[in-house]
Amino acid sequence: AQSVTQPDIHITVSEGASLELRCNYSYGATPYLFWYVQSPGQGLQLLLKYFSGDTLVQGIKGFEAEFKRSQSSFNLRKPSVHWSDAAEYFCAVGLSGGGADGLTFGKGTHLIIQP
Amino acid sequence: DAGVIQSPRHEVTEMGQEVTLRCKPISGHNSLFWYRQTMMRGLELLIYFNNNVPIDDSGMPEDRFSAKMPNASFSTLKIQPSEPRDSAVYFCASSLGQVGNEQFFGPGTRLTVL
């Protein structure tokens, strides 16, 4: 069965600084990988997804993620964070790209932005 | 366009009571998913439907949980009888049901069982 590990439960970053959130997955075949963001009291919003092709994926709100097969990782990055980026971030893996199958989520990383 | 609609947004009930959570997927979507979010276990897939048919319910924790999708625009998740450990946020999501399609999440129902 597939699994997702987000090693960092909390991360604190100063506003304007760069950000990297880690995600490692375990899956036997080529994975479909996702990053979602959850603001307090809200549902989840898709930031970006990787299915195949270019290993560097661009998403919304200035986020990007890089798929590294050799490291089984799909880390999320942003060059300069804004206070509005404070939220919970979830990495997820899907068998069929999420459309027709359920997703397996990591436990999430809580991002705190310092002024 | 309306997104995924869930009701109620908050539910407080007493142990032993029946609880019904409701979900209206995005019009035209043919896959629907129920997830549960807790501090201890994170986000877990409970069950999902394709074209109103349950495909995988292996995530449903116990027989006390049941889900139905009588038509393409409505689904319910029922817990009977409810227990305090069922307290969680329950999310419904929908998608076009094809590889590569995004799952769109509703705002969730926060359930508290006293």
Coordinates of C-alpha atoms in Angstrom, one line a residue:
Chain A
A1 CA 0.0 0.0 0.0
Q2 CA 1.1 3.5 -0.6
S3 CA 2.1 5.9 2.2
V4 CA 3.2 9.5 2.5
T5 CA 5.5 11.0 5.1
Q6 CA 5.8 14.6 6.0
P7 CA 8.6 14.7 8.5
D8 CA 7.9 18.2 9.8
I9 CA 4.8 18.8 11.9
H10 CA 5.5 22.5 12.3
I11 CA 7.6 24.9 10.4
T12 CA 8.2 28.6 11.2
V13 CA 9.4 30.9 8.5
S14 CA 9.9 34.7 8.5
E15 CA 7.8 36.6 6.0
G16 CA 9.8 37.1 2.8
A17 CA 12.0 34.1 3.4
S18 CA 12.1 31.0 1.3
L19 CA 10.2 27.9 2.2
E20 CA 10.6 24.2 1.6
L21 CA 8.2 21.6 2.9
R22 CA 9.3 18.0 2.7
C23 CA 7.3 15.0 1.5
N24 CA 8.4 11.4 1.0
Y25 CA 6.2 8.7 -0.5
S26 CA 6.2 5.0 -0.7
Y27 CA 4.7 3.4 -3.7
G28 CA 5.7 0.6 -6.1
A29 CA 4.8 2.2 -9.4
T30 CA 4.9 5.7 -10.8
P31 CA 3.1 7.9 -8.4
Y32 CA 0.6 10.6 -8.9
L33 CA 1.5 13.3 -6.4
F34 CA -0.3 16.3 -5.0
W35 CA 0.1 19.2 -2.6
Y36 CA -3.0 20.6 -1.0
V37 CA -3.4 23.6 1.4
Q38 CA -5.9 23.9 4.1
S39 CA -6.7 27.2 5.8
P40 CA -8.3 27.2 9.3
G41 CA -11.9 26.0 9.1
Q42 CA -11.7 25.4 5.4
G43 CA -11.6 22.5 3.0
L44 CA -8.5 21.6 1.0
Q45 CA -7.4 23.4 -2.1
L46 CA -5.1 21.9 -4.7
L47 CA -1.8 23.8 -5.0
L48 CA -0.2 21.5 -7.7
K49 CA 0.1 18.0 -9.0
Y50 CA 2.6 15.8 -10.7
F51 CA 1.6 13.0 -13.1
S52 CA 4.5 12.6 -15.5
G53 CA 6.9 14.6 -17.6
D54 CA 8.8 17.6 -16.2
T55 CA 9.8 16.9 -12.7
L56 CA 9.5 20.5 -11.7
V57 CA 5.9 21.4 -11.3
Q58 CA 4.5 24.9 -11.0
G59 CA 1.3 25.6 -9.0
I60 CA -0.9 28.4 -7.8
K61 CA 0.1 31.1 -5.4
G62 CA 3.8 31.0 -6.5
F63 CA 4.4 27.4 -5.2
E64 CA 6.4 24.8 -7.0
A65 CA 7.4 21.2 -6.3
E66 CA 10.1 18.9 -7.6
F67 CA 9.7 15.2 -8.0
K68 CA 12.8 13.2 -7.3
R69 CA 12.3 9.6 -8.0
S70 CA 15.7 8.5 -6.6
Q71 CA 14.8 10.1 -3.3
S72 CA 11.1 9.2 -3.4
S73 CA 10.4 12.9 -2.6
F74 CA 8.1 15.6 -3.7
N75 CA 9.1 18.7 -1.8
L76 CA 7.1 21.9 -2.0
R77 CA 8.9 25.3 -2.3
K78 CA 8.2 28.9 -2.5
P79 CA 10.9 31.6 -2.9
S80 CA 9.3 34.2 -0.7
V81 CA 6.4 33.5 1.7
H82 CA 3.6 35.9 2.6
W83 CA 1.7 36.1 5.8
S84 CA -1.3 34.7 4.0
D85 CA 0.6 31.4 3.3
A86 CA 0.1 30.4 7.0
A87 CA -1.9 27.2 6.8
E88 CA -1.7 23.5 6.9
Y89 CA -0.1 21.8 3.9
F90 CA -0.7 18.2 2.9
C91 CA 1.1 16.0 0.5
A92 CA -0.9 13.2 -1.1
V93 CA -0.4 10.3 -3.4
G94 CA -3.0 8.7 -5.7
L95 CA -3.1 5.5 -7.6
S96 CA -4.9 6.8 -10.7
G97 CA -4.2 10.5 -10.3
G98 CA -6.9 11.2 -7.8
G99 CA -9.7 11.5 -10.2
A100 CA -11.1 8.0 -9.9
D101 CA -9.4 6.8 -6.7
G102 CA -9.1 8.1 -3.2
L103 CA -5.9 9.8 -2.1
T104 CA -3.5 8.9 0.7
F105 CA -2.5 11.9 2.6
G106 CA 0.5 12.7 4.8
K107 CA -0.1 14.0 8.3
G108 CA 0.4 17.6 7.2
T109 CA 2.8 20.4 8.0
H110 CA 1.6 23.4 9.9
L111 CA 3.3 26.5 8.5
I112 CA 3.7 29.5 10.8
I113 CA 4.8 32.9 9.3
Q114 CA 6.7 35.3 11.6
P115 CA 6.4 39.0 10.8
Chain B
D1 CA -20.1 28.0 -9.6
A2 CA -21.1 26.3 -6.4
G3 CA -18.4 24.0 -5.1
V4 CA -19.0 20.9 -3.0
I5 CA -21.7 21.5 -0.5
Q6 CA -21.8 19.8 2.9
S7 CA -24.3 20.0 5.6
P8 CA -24.4 20.6 8.5
R9 CA -21.2 22.5 9.0
H10 CA -21.2 21.7 12.7
E11 CA -22.9 18.9 14.5
V12 CA -23.0 18.2 18.2
T13 CA -24.7 15.1 19.4
E14 CA -24.7 12.7 22.3
M15 CA -23.2 9.2 22.3
G16 CA -25.6 6.7 21.0
Q17 CA -27.4 9.0 18.7
E18 CA -27.7 8.6 14.9
V19 CA -25.8 11.2 12.8
T20 CA -26.3 11.9 9.1
L21 CA -23.9 14.0 7.1
R22 CA -24.8 15.2 3.7
C23 CA -22.9 16.1 0.6
K24 CA -23.8 17.6 -2.8
P25 CA -21.0 17.2 -5.3
I26 CA -20.2 19.6 -8.1
S27 CA -22.6 19.2 -10.9
G28 CA -21.2 16.9 -13.6
H29 CA -18.7 15.2 -11.3
N30 CA -19.1 11.4 -11.2
S31 CA -16.8 10.5 -8.4
L32 CA -17.4 11.2 -4.8
F33 CA -15.2 10.7 -1.8
W34 CA -15.7 10.8 2.0
Y35 CA -12.7 11.6 4.1
R36 CA -12.3 11.9 7.9
Q37 CA -9.7 14.2 9.5
T38 CA -8.5 13.8 13.1
M39 CA -5.5 15.0 15.0
M40 CA -4.3 11.5 15.6
R41 CA -4.8 9.9 12.3
G42 CA -4.8 12.8 9.9
L43 CA -6.9 12.6 6.7
E44 CA -8.2 9.2 5.9
L45 CA -10.3 8.0 3.0
L46 CA -13.4 6.3 4.2
I47 CA -15.3 5.4 1.0
Y48 CA -15.6 6.5 -2.6
F49 CA -18.2 6.2 -5.3
N50 CA -17.9 6.2 -9.1
N51 CA -21.2 6.8 -11.0
N52 CA -23.1 6.4 -7.7
V53 CA -21.6 2.9 -7.1
P54 CA -19.5 2.3 -4.0
I55 CA -16.1 1.2 -5.2
D56 CA -14.0 0.9 -2.1
D57 CA -15.3 1.1 1.4
S58 CA -12.3 -0.5 3.1
G59 CA -11.6 2.7 5.0
M60 CA -15.0 2.6 6.8
P61 CA -14.0 2.0 10.4
E62 CA -16.9 -0.1 11.6
D63 CA -20.3 -1.3 10.7
R64 CA -21.7 1.7 12.5
F65 CA -20.7 3.7 9.5
S66 CA -22.6 3.5 6.3
A67 CA -22.7 5.7 3.1
K68 CA -25.1 6.0 0.3
M69 CA -25.3 7.8 -3.0
P70 CA -28.9 7.5 -4.3
N71 CA -28.2 9.8 -7.2
A72 CA -25.5 11.8 -8.9
S73 CA -26.2 14.9 -6.8
F74 CA -26.4 13.6 -3.3
S75 CA -24.6 11.4 -0.8
T76 CA -24.9 10.7 2.9
L77 CA -22.6 9.3 5.5
K78 CA -24.4 7.9 8.5
I79 CA -23.1 6.9 11.9
Q80 CA -25.3 4.8 14.1
P81 CA -24.8 4.7 17.0
S82 CA -22.3 7.5 17.3
E83 CA -19.4 7.3 19.8
P84 CA -17.1 10.0 21.2
R85 CA -14.2 8.6 19.1
D86 CA -16.1 9.5 16.0
S87 CA -15.5 13.2 16.7
A88 CA -13.7 14.5 13.7
V89 CA -14.1 16.7 10.6
Y90 CA -15.7 14.8 7.8
F91 CA -14.9 16.0 4.2
C92 CA -16.6 15.2 1.0
A93 CA -14.8 15.6 -2.3
S94 CA -15.8 15.2 -5.9
S95 CA -14.1 14.9 -9.2
L96 CA -14.7 14.1 -12.9
G97 CA -13.5 10.6 -12.2
Q98 CA -10.7 10.4 -14.7
V99 CA -7.0 10.1 -14.3
G100 CA -5.5 13.5 -13.8
N101 CA -8.7 15.2 -12.5
E102 CA -8.5 17.2 -9.4
Q103 CA -10.6 16.3 -6.3
F104 CA -12.5 19.3 -5.1
F105 CA -13.2 19.4 -1.4
G106 CA -16.1 20.7 0.5
P107 CA -15.7 22.8 3.7
G108 CA -16.3 19.8 5.9
T109 CA -18.6 18.9 8.8
R110 CA -17.2 19.2 12.3
L111 CA -18.8 16.4 14.3
T112 CA -18.6 16.4 18.1
V113 CA -20.0 13.4 19.9
L114 CA -20.4 13.9 23.7

